[in-house]
């Protein structure tokens, strides 16, 4: 009887290791653009599951954002600001360049930077429902003589 119970427990616990998309949909927090930009390089929707700061007690903390559906948006995300907000939390800012296209010879240029602001607790754990997400969109008509045109697009929680 004990072996049957032990086998059932092992089999049922192993199902979590093979979690599919339907399990991730329930725990993610998604954000959509407030207004639709003309550029196709700007993501229309961004979904997060977990936010944390790793190596929290060192001189080089790093931001860890997990998203089952959109991991490419957070690869290489850099923590640009981390400061104590109050005795219970820290404020952070992070950025990641999603697109950086530069045509040499006085051509055009386009740069898309994802920016995330939020808070984490003293253990470095954040809540994906309480972050501010925006994209900074920079374009140049001619890389030799023009100044960049900068637009910021904000996301709202769905």
PDB file of C-alpha atoms in Angstrom:
ATOM      1  CA  UNK A   1       0.000   0.000   0.000  1.00  0.00           C
ATOM      2  CA  UNK A   2       2.842   2.374   0.849  1.00  0.00           C
ATOM      3  CA  UNK A   3       4.522   1.750  -2.499  1.00  0.00           C
ATOM      4  CA  UNK A   4       1.327   2.583  -4.392  1.00  0.00           C
ATOM      5  CA  UNK A   5       0.926   5.800  -2.408  1.00  0.00           C
ATOM      6  CA  UNK A   6       4.588   6.739  -2.931  1.00  0.00           C
ATOM      7  CA  UNK A   7       4.301   6.071  -6.673  1.00  0.00           C
ATOM      8  CA  UNK A   8       1.159   8.189  -6.913  1.00  0.00           C
ATOM      9  CA  UNK A   9       2.856  11.073  -5.085  1.00  0.00           C
ATOM     10  CA  UNK A  10       5.911  10.931  -7.362  1.00  0.00           C
ATOM     11  CA  UNK A  11       3.791  10.814 -10.514  1.00  0.00           C
ATOM     12  CA  UNK A  12       1.571  13.708  -9.431  1.00  0.00           C
ATOM     13  CA  UNK A  13       4.532  15.869  -8.356  1.00  0.00           C
ATOM     14  CA  UNK A  14       6.287  15.327 -11.673  1.00  0.00           C
ATOM     15  CA  UNK A  15       3.399  16.930 -13.575  1.00  0.00           C
ATOM     16  CA  UNK A  16       4.477  20.363 -12.313  1.00  0.00           C
ATOM     17  CA  UNK A  17       7.824  19.933 -14.082  1.00  0.00           C
ATOM     18  CA  UNK A  18       5.966  19.666 -17.375  1.00  0.00           C
ATOM     19  CA  UNK A  19       3.703  22.688 -16.868  1.00  0.00           C
ATOM     20  CA  UNK A  20       2.336  23.972 -20.139  1.00  0.00           C
ATOM     21  CA  UNK A  21       1.136  27.373 -21.306  1.00  0.00           C
ATOM     22  CA  UNK A  22      -2.229  27.077 -19.592  1.00  0.00           C
ATOM     23  CA  UNK A  23      -0.551  27.048 -16.157  1.00  0.00           C
ATOM     24  CA  UNK A  24       1.455  30.167 -17.014  1.00  0.00           C
ATOM     25  CA  UNK A  25      -1.544  32.144 -18.305  1.00  0.00           C
ATOM     26  CA  UNK A  26      -3.145  32.073 -14.859  1.00  0.00           C
ATOM     27  CA  UNK A  27      -0.120  33.539 -13.031  1.00  0.00           C
ATOM     28  CA  UNK A  28       1.093  36.185 -15.457  1.00  0.00           C
ATOM     29  CA  UNK A  29       0.372  39.907 -15.386  1.00  0.00           C
ATOM     30  CA  UNK A  30       0.040  41.513 -18.820  1.00  0.00           C
ATOM     31  CA  UNK A  31       0.411  45.106 -19.951  1.00  0.00           C
ATOM     32  CA  UNK A  32      -0.770  46.638 -23.243  1.00  0.00           C
ATOM     33  CA  UNK A  33       0.173  49.862 -24.981  1.00  0.00           C
ATOM     34  CA  UNK A  34      -2.041  52.856 -24.168  1.00  0.00           C
ATOM     35  CA  UNK A  35      -1.763  54.096 -27.752  1.00  0.00           C
ATOM     36  CA  UNK A  36      -0.693  52.217 -30.848  1.00  0.00           C
ATOM     37  CA  UNK A  37       2.630  53.432 -32.280  1.00  0.00           C
ATOM     38  CA  UNK A  38       3.462  53.421 -35.971  1.00  0.00           C
ATOM     39  CA  UNK A  39       6.590  51.288 -35.455  1.00  0.00           C
ATOM     40  CA  UNK A  40       6.289  47.526 -35.724  1.00  0.00           C
ATOM     41  CA  UNK A  41       9.410  47.094 -33.565  1.00  0.00           C
ATOM     42  CA  UNK A  42       7.546  48.154 -30.398  1.00  0.00           C
ATOM     43  CA  UNK A  43       5.867  45.256 -28.557  1.00  0.00           C
ATOM     44  CA  UNK A  44       2.096  45.673 -28.299  1.00  0.00           C
ATOM     45  CA  UNK A  45       1.815  43.507 -25.161  1.00  0.00           C
ATOM     46  CA  UNK A  46       4.241  42.514 -22.405  1.00  0.00           C
ATOM     47  CA  UNK A  47       3.558  39.796 -19.833  1.00  0.00           C
ATOM     48  CA  UNK A  48       5.457  39.129 -16.585  1.00  0.00           C
ATOM     49  CA  UNK A  49       5.309  36.324 -14.056  1.00  0.00           C
ATOM     50  CA  UNK A  50       8.072  37.016 -11.556  1.00  0.00           C
ATOM     51  CA  UNK A  51      10.332  39.927 -10.673  1.00  0.00           C
ATOM     52  CA  UNK A  52      13.250  39.670  -8.289  1.00  0.00           C
ATOM     53  CA  UNK A  53      16.638  41.135  -7.616  1.00  0.00           C
ATOM     54  CA  UNK A  54      19.376  38.543  -7.389  1.00  0.00           C
ATOM     55  CA  UNK A  55      22.731  39.054  -5.681  1.00  0.00           C
ATOM     56  CA  UNK A  56      20.770  41.539  -3.583  1.00  0.00           C
ATOM     57  CA  UNK A  57      23.367  41.845  -0.833  1.00  0.00           C
ATOM     58  CA  UNK A  58      26.360  42.411  -3.137  1.00  0.00           C
ATOM     59  CA  UNK A  59      27.803  45.406  -4.959  1.00  0.00           C
ATOM     60  CA  UNK A  60      26.488  44.091  -8.281  1.00  0.00           C
ATOM     61  CA  UNK A  61      22.779  43.292  -7.877  1.00  0.00           C
ATOM     62  CA  UNK A  62      20.931  42.157 -10.987  1.00  0.00           C
ATOM     63  CA  UNK A  63      17.285  42.176 -12.001  1.00  0.00           C
ATOM     64  CA  UNK A  64      15.642  38.864 -12.811  1.00  0.00           C
ATOM     65  CA  UNK A  65      12.339  38.978 -14.719  1.00  0.00           C
ATOM     66  CA  UNK A  66      10.623  35.770 -15.772  1.00  0.00           C
ATOM     67  CA  UNK A  67       8.075  35.567 -18.551  1.00  0.00           C
ATOM     68  CA  UNK A  68       7.054  32.274 -20.125  1.00  0.00           C
ATOM     69  CA  UNK A  69       5.705  33.909 -23.292  1.00  0.00           C
ATOM     70  CA  UNK A  70       8.072  36.878 -23.818  1.00  0.00           C
ATOM     71  CA  UNK A  71      11.536  35.956 -22.457  1.00  0.00           C
ATOM     72  CA  UNK A  72      13.373  37.777 -25.273  1.00  0.00           C
ATOM     73  CA  UNK A  73      12.239  41.177 -23.962  1.00  0.00           C
ATOM     74  CA  UNK A  74      14.082  40.654 -20.666  1.00  0.00           C
ATOM     75  CA  UNK A  75      17.317  38.993 -21.816  1.00  0.00           C
ATOM     76  CA  UNK A  76      20.111  41.413 -21.034  1.00  0.00           C
ATOM     77  CA  UNK A  77      17.933  43.677 -18.865  1.00  0.00           C
ATOM     78  CA  UNK A  78      20.188  46.023 -16.890  1.00  0.00           C
ATOM     79  CA  UNK A  79      19.418  47.386 -13.460  1.00  0.00           C
ATOM     80  CA  UNK A  80      20.021  51.150 -13.775  1.00  0.00           C
ATOM     81  CA  UNK A  81      18.816  52.328 -10.355  1.00  0.00           C
ATOM     82  CA  UNK A  82      18.317  50.702  -6.954  1.00  0.00           C
ATOM     83  CA  UNK A  83      17.640  52.689  -3.774  1.00  0.00           C
ATOM     84  CA  UNK A  84      15.829  52.184  -0.503  1.00  0.00           C
ATOM     85  CA  UNK A  85      12.274  53.544  -0.743  1.00  0.00           C
ATOM     86  CA  UNK A  86      11.351  53.013   2.899  1.00  0.00           C
ATOM     87  CA  UNK A  87      12.160  50.483   5.611  1.00  0.00           C
ATOM     88  CA  UNK A  88      10.137  47.788   3.833  1.00  0.00           C
ATOM     89  CA  UNK A  89      11.083  48.191   0.167  1.00  0.00           C
ATOM     90  CA  UNK A  90      13.554  49.259  -2.488  1.00  0.00           C
ATOM     91  CA  UNK A  91      12.765  51.159  -5.701  1.00  0.00           C
ATOM     92  CA  UNK A  92      14.357  50.010  -8.935  1.00  0.00           C
ATOM     93  CA  UNK A  93      14.638  51.051 -12.560  1.00  0.00           C
ATOM     94  CA  UNK A  94      15.767  48.782 -15.354  1.00  0.00           C
ATOM     95  CA  UNK A  95      16.241  49.099 -19.104  1.00  0.00           C
ATOM     96  CA  UNK A  96      16.851  46.833 -22.068  1.00  0.00           C
ATOM     97  CA  UNK A  97      17.526  47.792 -25.688  1.00  0.00           C
ATOM     98  CA  UNK A  98      15.151  45.765 -27.866  1.00  0.00           C
ATOM     99  CA  UNK A  99      16.102  47.239 -31.250  1.00  0.00           C
ATOM    100  CA  UNK A 100      19.148  49.262 -32.289  1.00  0.00           C
ATOM    101  CA  UNK A 101      19.363  49.753 -36.058  1.00  0.00           C
ATOM    102  CA  UNK A 102      21.913  52.228 -37.398  1.00  0.00           C
ATOM    103  CA  UNK A 103      22.511  52.764 -41.107  1.00  0.00           C
ATOM    104  CA  UNK A 104      25.964  54.171 -41.825  1.00  0.00           C
ATOM    105  CA  UNK A 105      26.592  56.851 -44.433  1.00  0.00           C
ATOM    106  CA  UNK A 106      24.072  59.376 -43.079  1.00  0.00           C
ATOM    107  CA  UNK A 107      21.244  56.848 -43.151  1.00  0.00           C
ATOM    108  CA  UNK A 108      18.393  56.506 -40.689  1.00  0.00           C
ATOM    109  CA  UNK A 109      18.485  55.027 -37.209  1.00  0.00           C
ATOM    110  CA  UNK A 110      15.973  53.469 -34.826  1.00  0.00           C
ATOM    111  CA  UNK A 111      16.351  52.484 -31.184  1.00  0.00           C
ATOM    112  CA  UNK A 112      13.709  50.897 -28.934  1.00  0.00           C
ATOM    113  CA  UNK A 113      14.420  50.704 -25.188  1.00  0.00           C
ATOM    114  CA  UNK A 114      12.149  48.866 -22.748  1.00  0.00           C
ATOM    115  CA  UNK A 115      12.003  50.551 -19.322  1.00  0.00           C
ATOM    116  CA  UNK A 116      10.590  49.011 -16.143  1.00  0.00           C
ATOM    117  CA  UNK A 117      10.212  50.778 -12.783  1.00  0.00           C
ATOM    118  CA  UNK A 118       8.954  49.163  -9.602  1.00  0.00           C
ATOM    119  CA  UNK A 119       9.621  48.085  -6.048  1.00  0.00           C
ATOM    120  CA  UNK A 120      10.968  44.982  -4.359  1.00  0.00           C
ATOM    121  CA  UNK A 121      10.797  43.979  -0.712  1.00  0.00           C
ATOM    122  CA  UNK A 122      13.781  43.459   1.580  1.00  0.00           C
ATOM    123  CA  UNK A 123      14.227  39.936   0.203  1.00  0.00           C
ATOM    124  CA  UNK A 124      14.438  41.243  -3.360  1.00  0.00           C
ATOM    125  CA  UNK A 125      11.002  39.964  -4.428  1.00  0.00           C
ATOM    126  CA  UNK A 126       8.729  42.186  -6.505  1.00  0.00           C
ATOM    127  CA  UNK A 127       5.113  42.048  -7.587  1.00  0.00           C
ATOM    128  CA  UNK A 128       4.539  42.130 -11.376  1.00  0.00           C
ATOM    129  CA  UNK A 129       1.180  43.841 -10.798  1.00  0.00           C
ATOM    130  CA  UNK A 130       2.819  46.989  -9.435  1.00  0.00           C
ATOM    131  CA  UNK A 131       5.351  48.053 -12.042  1.00  0.00           C
ATOM    132  CA  UNK A 132       5.452  50.864 -14.573  1.00  0.00           C
ATOM    133  CA  UNK A 133       6.427  49.786 -18.079  1.00  0.00           C
ATOM    134  CA  UNK A 134       7.257  52.074 -20.972  1.00  0.00           C
ATOM    135  CA  UNK A 135       9.172  52.046 -24.239  1.00  0.00           C
ATOM    136  CA  UNK A 136      11.447  54.865 -25.343  1.00  0.00           C
ATOM    137  CA  UNK A 137      11.423  55.100 -29.143  1.00  0.00           C
ATOM    138  CA  UNK A 138      14.200  57.117 -30.788  1.00  0.00           C
ATOM    139  CA  UNK A 139      14.462  57.757 -34.529  1.00  0.00           C
ATOM    140  CA  UNK A 140      16.858  59.692 -36.711  1.00  0.00           C
ATOM    141  CA  UNK A 141      16.114  60.697 -40.295  1.00  0.00           C
ATOM    142  CA  UNK A 142      19.792  61.161 -41.060  1.00  0.00           C
ATOM    143  CA  UNK A 143      22.544  60.023 -38.720  1.00  0.00           C
ATOM    144  CA  UNK A 144      24.915  62.793 -39.855  1.00  0.00           C
ATOM    145  CA  UNK A 145      22.958  65.991 -39.205  1.00  0.00           C
ATOM    146  CA  UNK A 146      19.633  65.378 -37.477  1.00  0.00           C
ATOM    147  CA  UNK A 147      18.816  65.212 -33.784  1.00  0.00           C
ATOM    148  CA  UNK A 148      16.937  62.170 -32.478  1.00  0.00           C
ATOM    149  CA  UNK A 149      13.163  62.335 -32.232  1.00  0.00           C
ATOM    150  CA  UNK A 150      12.198  60.707 -28.949  1.00  0.00           C
ATOM    151  CA  UNK A 151       8.759  59.356 -28.055  1.00  0.00           C
ATOM    152  CA  UNK A 152       7.735  57.456 -24.935  1.00  0.00           C
ATOM    153  CA  UNK A 153       4.927  54.909 -25.058  1.00  0.00           C
ATOM    154  CA  UNK A 154       3.370  53.771 -21.768  1.00  0.00           C
ATOM    155  CA  UNK A 155       1.754  50.439 -21.003  1.00  0.00           C
ATOM    156  CA  UNK A 156      -1.316  49.853 -18.853  1.00  0.00           C
ATOM    157  CA  UNK A 157      -2.212  46.737 -16.903  1.00  0.00           C
ATOM    158  CA  UNK A 158      -4.872  44.598 -18.545  1.00  0.00           C
TER     159      UNK A 158
END
